[in-house]
Amino acid sequence: MSGKKNIKKSMAQALDVPIDVALDQVKIVITGNSILNAENHKGIQEYSESKISFQTSLGLVEIRGKGLILAALTGEELQIEGELESIIMPTEEKE
Amino acid sequence: MRQLFWDRLKGVLEIEISGVAVERFLNLTLQEGIVLKDIIWLSSTKVRAYVLLEDIWYLRPIARASRCHFRIVRRIGLPFYLARARRRKIILAGAIGFIIAFYIISNFAFYVGVKSPYEIGPKDIAQVLKIAKEQGIEEGRLIWTMDFRQTEKAIMKQKSDLVFCGIERNGTKITINIVKRTVPAEDDKKLPYGHIFADEDGVIEEILIIKGTAKVTRGDTVAAGQLLIAGYDESGPVTASGVIRASVWYQGYGECPMSETVRKNTGQNTSKITLVWDGKEQLIIWGKPDSPYMLFSQAEQREQLVVWRNITLPVEVIKTKYVEEEEFVKTRSADAAWQKAVQQAIAAAKRDLPPYAKIKQTIIRPLADDGQIKRAQATLCITKDIGSFVSMSEKQANEIKALISQEKKQIAD
């Protein structure tokens, strides 16, 4: 994590501001194994019935499963429904 | 698709997007702020989605830019229904015609009936319906053309045995509510012969005979059960009636000691909480088993343990409160004790008084006392009607009739 981001993170923690808001990071909420909500995404990279990947400030997030559909897609939020199997998060922060 | 009410009002389109870069198409819609819902993957080059009707116009430049193309598969929502209705004018006219016809039909009277809270004969019903028909209230007519108030007046005028007539409308049903005048039956008019007897002891103050023969005069002292007005006169047996008011006395007794031992709370108290189950077993969960005070009063409060609504546990909690008391001797002056005894005596006498009785005279008499207790007797005098009617048997009436005819015969001879 860069020095600038570290300062932002420390400030957010000190001021008790949610990290996802302060650092513009993606927030993923999974309900059971069938619904996934992601906030602060940066667009769809790939879409198929078994794989949906989307860009975030951290990098590419990959969702794998069966019968996946994009139930809602807006500029800030997306909702994926289907049988979720795995989520692959980016290992390195995208600079 | 989550077919939300608002979306359906605005109109929703189901579209099929195809092209080599469908993802690019989706991302461009995001940039434009267009919301796509329920995006379903069909093949690697084709997806299906739902979009609001108002956003469809912005999709063309996006499709061009992303080198995709889309086609409308289905149209859902109110704007499309309205457009369809505009095209099929006959259906629209039919729907409007149906509403108008329904409104007109519901303004016809389909039923006209007569109702009464009391029993009415078929003859009365037929008469009322006939008058109503003459006034224009009949089945199959438009309700607008009917004058309910005028018909009510006509029915009341033509049927003199009615005391009430009201017409009400409930949809297509018209009900004529009537109430007939109640004429007392012949048997009801005939009261049995009888005498008036005294209810209580008293001195006659006022006597007014309406029917019968007076057996007492003003100033007479009468006892309970004494005959006051006999149920006969020169014509034979009659139903005795009249007003007999007499002075009646009520007595009460009261006493008050000049010194007495009374208890009062010291302000100290303690409680005990006990658990009871099956109505027998007891377990003291708080407090001492017995009262720690020499003199005390106790109050018990029982509570069932409720789990939820009316589901209770078979355990009862008893809260016992012990309040410490102490005794002291209260002394009164002779005058104060006498006044209290008098008050008690008057209150005791008043307990037997009939409601709203007006007291004419109050007599207070001291009773023998032993120097420690004052005793008083109060006598209250009121005026009240003491007569009550008792009907006579048929045998008695016949005897009276025979006696009177015999007397008349003797006078004639």
Short mmCIF file of C-alpha atoms in Angstrom, two decimals:
data_model
loop_
_atom_site.label_atom_id
_atom_site.label_comp_id
_atom_site.label_asym_id
_atom_site.label_seq_id
_atom_site.Cartn_x
_atom_site.Cartn_y
_atom_site.Cartn_z
CA MET A 1 0.00 0.00 0.00
CA SER A 2 1.39 3.37 -0.93
CA GLY A 3 2.35 5.96 1.65
CA LYS A 4 -0.52 8.25 0.56
CA LYS A 5 -3.05 5.49 1.06
CA ASN A 6 -1.53 4.63 4.43
CA ILE A 7 -2.04 8.22 5.61
CA LYS A 8 -5.62 8.14 4.30
CA LYS A 9 -6.26 4.88 6.11
CA SER A 10 -4.81 6.19 9.38
CA MET A 11 -6.88 9.38 9.08
CA ALA A 12 -10.03 7.36 8.39
CA GLN A 13 -9.37 5.17 11.43
CA ALA A 14 -8.64 8.20 13.62
CA LEU A 15 -11.81 10.00 12.50
CA ASP A 16 -13.88 6.81 12.62
CA VAL A 17 -14.87 7.13 8.95
CA PRO A 18 -15.69 3.87 7.07
CA ILE A 19 -12.60 2.71 5.16
CA ASP A 20 -14.55 1.92 1.97
CA VAL A 21 -15.74 5.52 1.81
CA ALA A 22 -12.43 7.14 2.73
CA LEU A 23 -10.27 5.03 0.40
CA ASP A 24 -12.92 4.51 -2.32
CA GLN A 25 -12.49 0.79 -1.93
CA VAL A 26 -14.86 -1.90 -3.07
CA LYS A 27 -17.37 -3.23 -0.54
CA ILE A 28 -18.63 -6.74 -1.17
CA VAL A 29 -21.57 -8.21 0.74
CA ILE A 30 -22.49 -11.87 0.21
CA THR A 31 -25.86 -13.22 1.30
CA GLY A 32 -25.73 -17.00 1.64
CA ASN A 33 -24.26 -18.47 -1.53
CA SER A 34 -26.73 -16.89 -3.92
CA ILE A 35 -26.53 -13.08 -3.78
CA LEU A 36 -23.47 -10.86 -3.98
CA ASN A 37 -23.63 -7.07 -3.76
CA ALA A 38 -20.60 -4.99 -4.68
CA GLU A 39 -20.32 -1.24 -4.18
CA ASN A 40 -17.72 1.06 -5.74
CA HIS A 41 -16.98 -1.18 -8.74
CA LYS A 42 -15.33 0.26 -11.81
CA GLY A 43 -17.07 -1.71 -14.56
CA ILE A 44 -17.63 -5.20 -15.91
CA GLN A 45 -14.58 -6.93 -17.34
CA GLU A 46 -16.05 -10.26 -18.30
CA TYR A 47 -19.49 -11.77 -18.15
CA SER A 48 -20.61 -15.33 -18.68
CA GLU A 49 -22.95 -17.80 -16.99
CA SER A 50 -20.10 -19.27 -14.91
CA LYS A 51 -17.84 -16.26 -14.41
CA ILE A 52 -18.28 -12.56 -13.81
CA SER A 53 -15.28 -10.32 -13.27
CA PHE A 54 -15.36 -6.64 -12.47
CA GLN A 55 -12.81 -3.93 -11.91
CA THR A 56 -12.30 -2.30 -8.56
CA SER A 57 -9.75 0.16 -7.14
CA LEU A 58 -7.83 -2.86 -5.84
CA GLY A 59 -7.85 -4.68 -9.13
CA LEU A 60 -9.93 -7.36 -10.84
CA VAL A 61 -12.41 -9.29 -8.70
CA GLU A 62 -13.52 -12.59 -10.15
CA ILE A 63 -16.75 -14.35 -9.17
CA ARG A 64 -17.23 -17.97 -10.21
CA GLY A 65 -20.39 -19.98 -10.01
CA LYS A 66 -23.30 -21.46 -11.94
CA GLY A 67 -26.20 -19.68 -13.66
CA LEU A 68 -24.88 -16.25 -12.73
CA ILE A 69 -26.96 -13.24 -13.69
CA LEU A 70 -26.38 -9.54 -13.19
CA ALA A 71 -29.56 -8.76 -11.31
CA ALA A 72 -28.80 -5.05 -11.08
CA LEU A 73 -26.11 -2.89 -12.61
CA THR A 74 -25.71 0.79 -11.82
CA GLY A 75 -22.73 3.11 -11.85
CA GLU A 76 -21.90 2.39 -8.21
CA GLU A 77 -23.44 -0.93 -7.39
CA LEU A 78 -23.88 -4.32 -8.93
CA GLN A 79 -25.78 -7.35 -7.78
CA ILE A 80 -24.98 -10.86 -8.87
CA GLU A 81 -27.44 -13.70 -8.34
CA GLY A 82 -26.88 -17.40 -8.93
CA GLU A 83 -25.02 -20.27 -7.32
CA LEU A 84 -21.82 -18.64 -6.07
CA GLU A 85 -18.79 -20.92 -5.83
CA SER A 86 -15.72 -18.74 -5.39
CA ILE A 87 -14.50 -15.17 -5.20
CA ILE A 88 -11.00 -14.39 -6.30
CA MET A 89 -9.70 -11.12 -4.95
CA PRO A 90 -6.71 -9.25 -6.47
CA THR A 91 -3.48 -10.17 -4.74
CA GLU A 92 -1.73 -6.88 -5.41
CA GLU A 93 -3.11 -3.41 -5.29
CA LYS A 94 -3.51 -1.81 -8.63
CA GLU A 95 -1.41 1.33 -8.84
CA MET B 1 -37.32 -9.66 -13.13
CA ARG B 2 -38.30 -7.60 -10.15
CA GLN B 3 -41.29 -6.03 -11.86
CA LEU B 4 -41.67 -3.13 -9.53
CA PHE B 5 -44.89 -1.23 -9.69
CA TRP B 6 -43.17 2.04 -10.56
CA ASP B 7 -41.14 0.46 -13.36
CA ARG B 8 -44.29 -1.05 -14.84
CA LEU B 9 -46.00 2.33 -14.73
CA LYS B 10 -43.14 3.89 -16.67
CA GLY B 11 -42.77 0.95 -19.04
CA VAL B 12 -40.01 -1.65 -19.23
CA LEU B 13 -38.37 -3.24 -22.27
CA GLU B 14 -36.72 -6.63 -22.45
CA ILE B 15 -33.78 -6.35 -24.83
CA GLU B 16 -31.31 -8.80 -26.31
CA ILE B 17 -27.79 -7.41 -26.74
CA SER B 18 -25.43 -9.20 -29.09
CA GLY B 19 -21.90 -8.49 -30.22
CA VAL B 20 -18.32 -9.46 -29.53
CA ALA B 21 -17.87 -6.90 -26.74
CA VAL B 22 -21.04 -7.13 -24.70
CA GLU B 23 -19.09 -6.19 -21.55
CA ARG B 24 -18.08 -2.94 -23.24
CA PHE B 25 -21.73 -2.22 -23.95
CA LEU B 26 -22.58 -2.81 -20.26
CA ASN B 27 -19.78 -0.53 -19.06
CA LEU B 28 -20.83 2.25 -21.42
CA THR B 29 -24.42 2.07 -20.06
CA LEU B 30 -22.92 2.51 -16.58
CA GLN B 31 -21.05 5.59 -17.71
CA GLU B 32 -24.26 7.06 -19.11
CA GLY B 33 -26.09 6.33 -15.86
CA ILE B 34 -28.49 3.86 -17.50
CA VAL B 35 -29.70 1.13 -15.19
CA LEU B 36 -29.89 -2.38 -16.61
CA LYS B 37 -31.63 -5.06 -14.61
CA ASP B 38 -31.57 -8.85 -14.62
CA ILE B 39 -28.80 -9.22 -17.15
CA ILE B 40 -28.92 -12.88 -18.21
CA TRP B 41 -26.07 -14.50 -20.09
CA LEU B 42 -27.32 -16.36 -23.17
CA SER B 43 -24.08 -17.06 -25.00
CA SER B 44 -20.58 -15.60 -25.18
CA THR B 45 -21.87 -12.97 -27.59
CA LYS B 46 -25.40 -12.46 -26.36
CA VAL B 47 -27.09 -11.30 -23.13
CA ARG B 48 -30.62 -10.38 -22.26
CA ALA B 49 -31.51 -7.46 -19.95
CA TYR B 50 -34.36 -5.20 -18.89
CA VAL B 51 -34.20 -1.44 -19.36
CA LEU B 52 -36.64 1.37 -18.63
CA LEU B 53 -38.54 2.69 -21.66
CA GLU B 54 -37.23 6.22 -21.08
CA ASP B 55 -33.59 4.98 -21.34
CA ILE B 56 -33.94 3.06 -24.60
CA TRP B 57 -33.12 6.13 -26.73
CA TYR B 58 -29.66 6.45 -25.13
CA LEU B 59 -28.76 2.85 -25.95
CA ARG B 60 -28.35 3.41 -29.73
CA PRO B 61 -25.16 5.51 -29.52
CA ILE B 62 -23.81 3.09 -26.90
CA ALA B 63 -24.50 0.15 -29.23
CA ARG B 64 -22.71 1.94 -32.06
CA ALA B 65 -19.72 2.78 -29.88
CA SER B 66 -19.40 -0.77 -28.53
CA ARG B 67 -20.08 -2.35 -31.92
CA CYS B 68 -22.99 -4.29 -30.49
CA HIS B 69 -26.57 -4.26 -31.49
CA PHE B 70 -29.74 -4.82 -29.53
CA ARG B 71 -33.29 -5.74 -30.30
CA ILE B 72 -36.44 -5.37 -28.26
CA VAL B 73 -37.84 -8.77 -27.27
CA ARG B 74 -40.79 -7.79 -25.08
CA ARG B 75 -42.63 -4.64 -24.00
CA ILE B 76 -44.06 -4.54 -20.49
CA GLY B 77 -45.95 -1.82 -18.60
CA LEU B 78 -48.74 0.73 -18.70
CA PRO B 79 -47.58 2.82 -21.73
CA PHE B 80 -47.76 -0.29 -23.92
CA TYR B 81 -51.17 -1.30 -22.60
CA LEU B 82 -52.44 2.22 -23.33
CA ALA B 83 -50.95 2.14 -26.82
CA ARG B 84 -52.60 -1.23 -27.42
CA ALA B 85 -55.90 0.15 -26.16
CA ARG B 86 -55.59 3.14 -28.50
CA ARG B 87 -55.12 0.79 -31.43
CA ARG B 88 -58.08 -1.38 -30.46
CA LYS B 89 -60.73 1.30 -30.13
CA ILE B 90 -63.63 -1.14 -29.96
CA ILE B 91 -62.24 -2.77 -26.82
CA LEU B 92 -61.79 0.65 -25.20
CA ALA B 93 -65.32 1.66 -26.19
CA GLY B 94 -66.59 -1.66 -24.83
CA ALA B 95 -64.89 -1.12 -21.47
CA ILE B 96 -66.26 2.43 -21.18
CA GLY B 97 -69.68 1.21 -22.31
CA PHE B 98 -69.61 -1.52 -19.70
CA ILE B 99 -68.83 0.98 -16.91
CA ILE B 100 -71.64 3.30 -18.07
CA ALA B 101 -74.10 0.41 -18.40
CA PHE B 102 -73.11 -0.90 -14.99
CA TYR B 103 -73.65 2.54 -13.46
CA ILE B 104 -77.06 2.94 -15.10
CA ILE B 105 -78.23 -0.56 -14.18
CA SER B 106 -77.17 -0.06 -10.58
CA ASN B 107 -79.53 2.92 -10.44
CA PHE B 108 -82.61 0.80 -11.09
CA ALA B 109 -84.64 -0.55 -8.19
CA PHE B 110 -84.50 -4.35 -8.31
CA TYR B 111 -86.23 -4.97 -5.02
CA VAL B 112 -88.83 -3.05 -3.04
CA GLY B 113 -89.71 -4.54 0.34
CA VAL B 114 -91.44 -3.67 3.59
CA LYS B 115 -89.75 -4.20 6.94
CA SER B 116 -90.84 -3.66 10.53
CA PRO B 117 -89.20 -4.38 13.87
CA TYR B 118 -92.54 -5.83 14.97
CA GLU B 119 -94.75 -8.43 13.33
CA ILE B 120 -96.78 -7.17 10.38
CA GLY B 121 -99.38 -9.00 8.37
CA PRO B 122 -99.33 -9.63 4.59
CA LYS B 123 -102.31 -7.30 4.27
CA ASP B 124 -100.36 -4.37 5.69
CA ILE B 125 -97.38 -5.15 3.43
CA ALA B 126 -99.61 -5.26 0.37
CA GLN B 127 -101.25 -1.94 1.32
CA VAL B 128 -97.91 -0.20 1.86
CA LEU B 129 -96.51 -1.54 -1.43
CA LYS B 130 -99.64 -0.41 -3.26
CA ILE B 131 -99.34 3.15 -1.92
CA ALA B 132 -95.61 3.15 -2.74
CA LYS B 133 -96.38 2.00 -6.30
CA GLU B 134 -98.91 4.79 -6.70
CA GLN B 135 -96.17 7.21 -5.65
CA GLY B 136 -93.73 5.74 -8.17
CA ILE B 137 -91.70 3.39 -6.00
CA GLU B 138 -91.73 0.03 -7.74
CA GLU B 139 -89.31 -2.56 -9.02
CA GLY B 140 -87.72 -1.79 -12.38
CA ARG B 141 -87.83 1.99 -12.12
CA LEU B 142 -84.94 4.40 -11.99
CA ILE B 143 -84.20 5.38 -8.41
CA TRP B 144 -83.46 9.01 -9.42
CA THR B 145 -87.11 9.45 -10.40
CA MET B 146 -88.42 8.34 -7.01
CA ASP B 147 -89.38 10.81 -4.26
CA PHE B 148 -88.86 9.03 -0.96
CA ARG B 149 -90.00 11.90 1.31
CA GLN B 150 -93.26 12.39 -0.59
CA THR B 151 -93.97 8.64 -0.55
CA GLU B 152 -93.32 8.46 3.22
CA LYS B 153 -95.86 11.26 3.75
CA ALA B 154 -98.42 9.55 1.47
CA ILE B 155 -98.05 6.22 3.29
CA MET B 156 -98.44 7.90 6.70
CA LYS B 157 -101.51 9.78 5.46
CA GLN B 158 -103.25 6.84 3.86
CA LYS B 159 -102.42 4.27 6.52
CA SER B 160 -103.54 5.84 9.78
CA ASP B 161 -102.48 2.83 11.88
CA LEU B 162 -98.80 3.60 11.31
CA VAL B 163 -96.68 5.68 13.68
CA PHE B 164 -93.50 5.65 11.58
CA CYS B 165 -92.57 5.26 7.94
CA GLY B 166 -89.04 5.63 6.53
CA ILE B 167 -87.69 4.63 3.11
CA GLU B 168 -84.03 3.75 2.69
CA ARG B 169 -81.96 2.72 -0.30
CA ASN B 170 -79.13 0.21 -0.23
CA GLY B 171 -77.76 -0.06 -3.77
CA THR B 172 -80.56 -1.48 -5.90
CA LYS B 173 -82.65 -2.46 -2.88
CA ILE B 174 -85.36 -0.17 -1.48
CA THR B 175 -86.71 -0.92 1.96
CA ILE B 176 -89.81 0.72 3.42
CA ASN B 177 -89.52 0.59 7.21
CA ILE B 178 -92.81 0.88 9.04
CA VAL B 179 -93.96 0.71 12.64
CA LYS B 180 -97.61 0.06 13.42
CA ARG B 181 -99.44 1.71 16.30
CA THR B 182 -99.73 -0.74 19.19
CA VAL B 183 -103.33 -1.01 20.40
CA PRO B 184 -103.67 -2.59 23.84
CA ALA B 185 -105.47 -5.92 23.74
CA GLU B 186 -108.89 -6.16 25.33
CA ASP B 187 -107.55 -8.49 28.04
CA ASP B 188 -104.84 -5.98 28.96
CA LYS B 189 -107.39 -3.23 29.53
CA LYS B 190 -109.17 -5.29 32.14
CA LEU B 191 -107.34 -5.08 35.48
CA PRO B 192 -108.10 -7.61 38.18
CA TYR B 193 -110.18 -6.55 41.17
CA GLY B 194 -108.20 -5.97 44.34
CA HIS B 195 -107.53 -4.05 47.57
CA ILE B 196 -104.80 -1.73 48.77
CA PHE B 197 -102.93 -2.78 51.93
CA ALA B 198 -100.34 -0.97 54.09
CA ASP B 199 -96.70 -1.90 53.52
CA GLU B 200 -95.43 -0.48 56.78
CA ASP B 201 -96.55 0.91 60.13
CA GLY B 202 -97.34 4.63 60.13
CA VAL B 203 -99.76 7.47 60.77
CA ILE B 204 -102.01 8.44 57.84
CA GLU B 205 -101.28 11.98 56.64
CA GLU B 206 -103.10 12.13 53.34
CA ILE B 207 -105.68 9.93 51.67
CA LEU B 208 -106.99 10.22 48.12
CA ILE B 209 -109.40 7.61 46.83
CA ILE B 210 -109.75 7.11 43.08
CA LYS B 211 -111.64 3.84 43.17
CA GLY B 212 -112.82 1.67 46.06
CA THR B 213 -113.85 2.31 49.65
CA ALA B 214 -111.56 3.96 52.23
CA LYS B 215 -111.04 1.92 55.37
CA VAL B 216 -108.86 4.45 57.24
CA THR B 217 -109.03 8.20 57.80
CA ARG B 218 -106.41 10.94 58.27
CA GLY B 219 -104.62 10.62 61.62
CA ASP B 220 -105.21 6.87 61.95
CA THR B 221 -102.30 4.73 63.06
CA VAL B 222 -101.97 1.74 60.76
CA ALA B 223 -99.93 -1.42 60.97
CA ALA B 224 -98.23 -3.23 58.11
CA GLY B 225 -100.72 -5.47 56.30
CA GLN B 226 -103.78 -3.43 57.32
CA LEU B 227 -106.49 -2.84 54.68
CA LEU B 228 -106.44 0.77 53.51
CA ILE B 229 -108.74 0.89 50.46
CA ALA B 230 -111.20 -1.95 49.95
CA GLY B 231 -111.69 -3.11 46.35
CA TYR B 232 -115.46 -2.56 46.11
CA ASP B 233 -118.05 0.22 45.99
CA GLU B 234 -121.78 0.42 45.50
CA SER B 235 -121.48 -0.95 41.95
CA GLY B 236 -119.67 -4.12 43.06
CA PRO B 237 -116.05 -5.28 43.12
CA VAL B 238 -113.56 -2.75 41.68
CA THR B 239 -109.81 -2.32 41.21
CA ALA B 240 -108.93 -0.24 44.27
CA SER B 241 -106.72 2.73 43.47
CA GLY B 242 -105.65 5.85 45.32
CA VAL B 243 -102.80 7.55 47.14
CA ILE B 244 -102.22 6.99 50.82
CA ARG B 245 -99.31 8.88 52.33
CA ALA B 246 -98.31 8.27 55.92
CA SER B 247 -95.65 9.37 58.37
CA VAL B 248 -93.19 6.51 58.83
CA TRP B 249 -90.36 6.28 61.35
CA TYR B 250 -86.95 4.71 60.95
CA GLN B 251 -84.61 4.04 63.85
CA GLY B 252 -80.86 3.65 64.09
CA TYR B 253 -78.38 2.99 66.89
CA GLY B 254 -74.85 4.31 67.42
CA GLU B 255 -72.19 4.13 70.13
CA CYS B 256 -68.72 5.50 70.74
CA PRO B 257 -66.27 4.70 73.57
CA MET B 258 -64.56 7.61 75.31
CA SER B 259 -61.26 5.78 75.18
CA GLU B 260 -60.25 2.98 72.81
CA THR B 261 -57.18 1.14 71.71
CA VAL B 262 -56.37 1.67 68.03
CA ARG B 263 -53.56 0.52 65.76
CA LYS B 264 -51.44 2.61 63.45
CA ASN B 265 -48.55 1.92 61.05
CA THR B 266 -45.05 2.61 62.32
CA GLY B 267 -43.73 2.97 58.76
CA GLN B 268 -41.56 -0.16 58.99
CA ASN B 269 -42.25 -2.97 56.59
CA THR B 270 -40.63 -6.07 55.14
CA SER B 271 -41.47 -8.52 52.39
CA LYS B 272 -41.16 -12.20 51.66
CA ILE B 273 -41.16 -13.84 48.22
CA THR B 274 -42.25 -17.46 47.99
CA LEU B 275 -42.40 -19.84 45.04
CA VAL B 276 -45.31 -22.26 44.81
CA TRP B 277 -45.62 -25.11 42.35
CA ASP B 278 -48.30 -27.74 42.01
CA GLY B 279 -50.21 -25.71 44.57
CA LYS B 280 -48.20 -27.28 47.45
CA GLU B 281 -44.43 -27.01 47.44
CA GLN B 282 -43.11 -23.75 48.76
CA LEU B 283 -39.67 -22.25 48.57
CA ILE B 284 -38.82 -18.95 50.19
CA ILE B 285 -36.50 -17.23 47.75
CA TRP B 286 -36.26 -13.95 49.63
CA GLY B 287 -37.10 -12.68 53.13
CA LYS B 288 -37.78 -14.36 56.46
CA PRO B 289 -40.38 -17.13 56.82
CA ASP B 290 -42.39 -15.22 59.47
CA SER B 291 -43.06 -11.62 60.32
CA PRO B 292 -40.30 -10.04 62.42
CA TYR B 293 -42.84 -7.71 64.10
CA MET B 294 -44.98 -8.32 67.15
CA LEU B 295 -47.93 -6.39 65.79
CA PHE B 296 -48.40 -6.29 62.07
CA SER B 297 -50.80 -6.49 59.14
CA GLN B 298 -49.99 -8.45 56.00
CA ALA B 299 -50.95 -8.26 52.33
CA GLU B 300 -50.41 -11.01 49.78
CA GLN B 301 -49.91 -10.60 46.04
CA ARG B 302 -49.97 -13.68 43.78
CA GLU B 303 -48.54 -13.76 40.28
CA GLN B 304 -48.36 -16.56 37.74
CA LEU B 305 -45.15 -16.69 35.71
CA VAL B 306 -46.10 -16.00 32.08
CA VAL B 307 -43.86 -17.30 29.29
CA TRP B 308 -45.74 -15.78 26.36
CA ARG B 309 -49.34 -14.66 25.92
CA ASN B 310 -51.49 -17.17 27.85
CA ILE B 311 -48.75 -19.77 28.23
CA THR B 312 -47.88 -19.86 31.91
CA LEU B 313 -45.48 -21.90 34.00
CA PRO B 314 -46.98 -24.05 36.79
CA VAL B 315 -45.07 -21.85 39.22
CA GLU B 316 -46.65 -19.06 41.21
CA VAL B 317 -44.83 -16.25 42.95
CA ILE B 318 -46.33 -14.97 46.20
CA LYS B 319 -45.15 -11.66 47.54
CA THR B 320 -46.12 -11.12 51.16
CA LYS B 321 -45.72 -7.69 52.69
CA TYR B 322 -45.63 -7.31 56.48
CA VAL B 323 -46.38 -3.82 57.80
CA GLU B 324 -45.47 -3.12 61.44
CA GLU B 325 -48.18 -1.62 63.60
CA GLU B 326 -48.32 -0.24 67.11
CA GLU B 327 -51.16 0.20 69.52
CA PHE B 328 -52.11 3.37 71.29
CA VAL B 329 -55.03 4.53 73.41
CA LYS B 330 -57.19 7.18 71.85
CA THR B 331 -59.26 9.25 74.30
CA ARG B 332 -62.22 11.48 73.49
CA SER B 333 -64.13 14.02 75.50
CA ALA B 334 -67.69 13.08 76.52
CA ASP B 335 -69.06 15.57 74.04
CA ALA B 336 -66.96 14.31 71.12
CA ALA B 337 -67.94 10.69 71.91
CA TRP B 338 -71.62 11.69 72.06
CA GLN B 339 -71.41 13.51 68.70
CA LYS B 340 -69.82 10.48 67.07
CA ALA B 341 -72.48 8.15 68.54
CA VAL B 342 -75.20 10.46 67.18
CA GLN B 343 -73.59 10.49 63.73
CA GLN B 344 -73.45 6.70 63.74
CA ALA B 345 -77.09 6.42 64.86
CA ILE B 346 -78.31 8.79 62.12
CA ALA B 347 -76.22 6.96 59.51
CA ALA B 348 -77.69 3.61 60.66
CA ALA B 349 -81.26 4.97 60.43
CA LYS B 350 -80.62 6.44 56.97
CA ARG B 351 -79.49 3.07 55.65
CA ASP B 352 -83.12 1.84 55.66
CA LEU B 353 -84.62 5.01 54.13
CA PRO B 354 -86.04 4.76 50.63
CA PRO B 355 -84.07 6.72 48.03
CA TYR B 356 -84.84 10.47 47.74
CA ALA B 357 -86.87 10.42 50.99
CA LYS B 358 -87.26 13.83 52.60
CA ILE B 359 -86.72 13.78 56.35
CA LYS B 360 -89.46 15.67 58.18
CA GLN B 361 -88.19 15.25 61.72
CA THR B 362 -85.11 13.87 63.46
CA ILE B 363 -85.31 12.75 67.11
CA ILE B 364 -82.12 11.93 68.99
CA ARG B 365 -82.38 10.09 72.27
CA PRO B 366 -79.50 9.17 74.59
CA LEU B 367 -79.47 5.58 75.84
CA ALA B 368 -78.09 4.46 79.18
CA ASP B 369 -74.28 4.55 79.25
CA ASP B 370 -71.74 3.12 81.70
CA GLY B 371 -69.61 6.26 81.72
CA GLN B 372 -67.15 4.85 79.19
CA ILE B 373 -69.37 4.39 76.13
CA LYS B 374 -71.85 6.95 74.81
CA ARG B 375 -74.95 5.44 73.15
CA ALA B 376 -77.51 7.22 70.96
CA GLN B 377 -80.72 6.32 69.19
CA ALA B 378 -81.87 8.33 66.15
CA THR B 379 -85.43 8.30 64.86
CA LEU B 380 -86.09 9.80 61.43
CA CYS B 381 -89.59 10.65 60.29
CA ILE B 382 -90.52 10.77 56.62
CA THR B 383 -93.74 10.82 54.61
CA LYS B 384 -94.23 8.11 52.02
CA ASP B 385 -96.87 6.24 50.06
CA ILE B 386 -97.44 3.07 52.02
CA GLY B 387 -100.21 1.48 49.95
CA SER B 388 -99.67 -1.53 47.73
CA PHE B 389 -102.19 -3.29 45.51
CA VAL B 390 -103.13 -6.92 46.11
CA SER B 391 -105.55 -8.54 43.66
CA MET B 392 -108.50 -10.51 45.02
CA SER B 393 -109.55 -14.01 44.05
CA GLU B 394 -112.52 -14.63 41.79
CA LYS B 395 -114.34 -16.26 44.73
CA GLN B 396 -113.92 -13.07 46.81
CA ALA B 397 -115.18 -10.94 43.93
CA ASN B 398 -118.23 -13.16 43.53
CA GLU B 399 -118.94 -12.97 47.27
CA ILE B 400 -118.76 -9.15 47.14
CA LYS B 401 -121.09 -9.11 44.14
CA ALA B 402 -123.59 -11.35 45.99
CA LEU B 403 -123.44 -9.22 49.14
CA ILE B 404 -123.98 -5.96 47.25
CA SER B 405 -126.92 -7.35 45.25
CA GLN B 406 -128.39 -8.67 48.50
CA GLU B 407 -128.03 -5.20 50.12
CA LYS B 408 -129.61 -3.54 47.13
CA LYS B 409 -132.50 -6.00 47.27
CA GLN B 410 -133.02 -5.24 50.97
CA ILE B 411 -133.04 -1.48 50.35
CA ALA B 412 -135.54 -1.94 47.54
CA ASP B 413 -137.80 -4.05 49.72
#
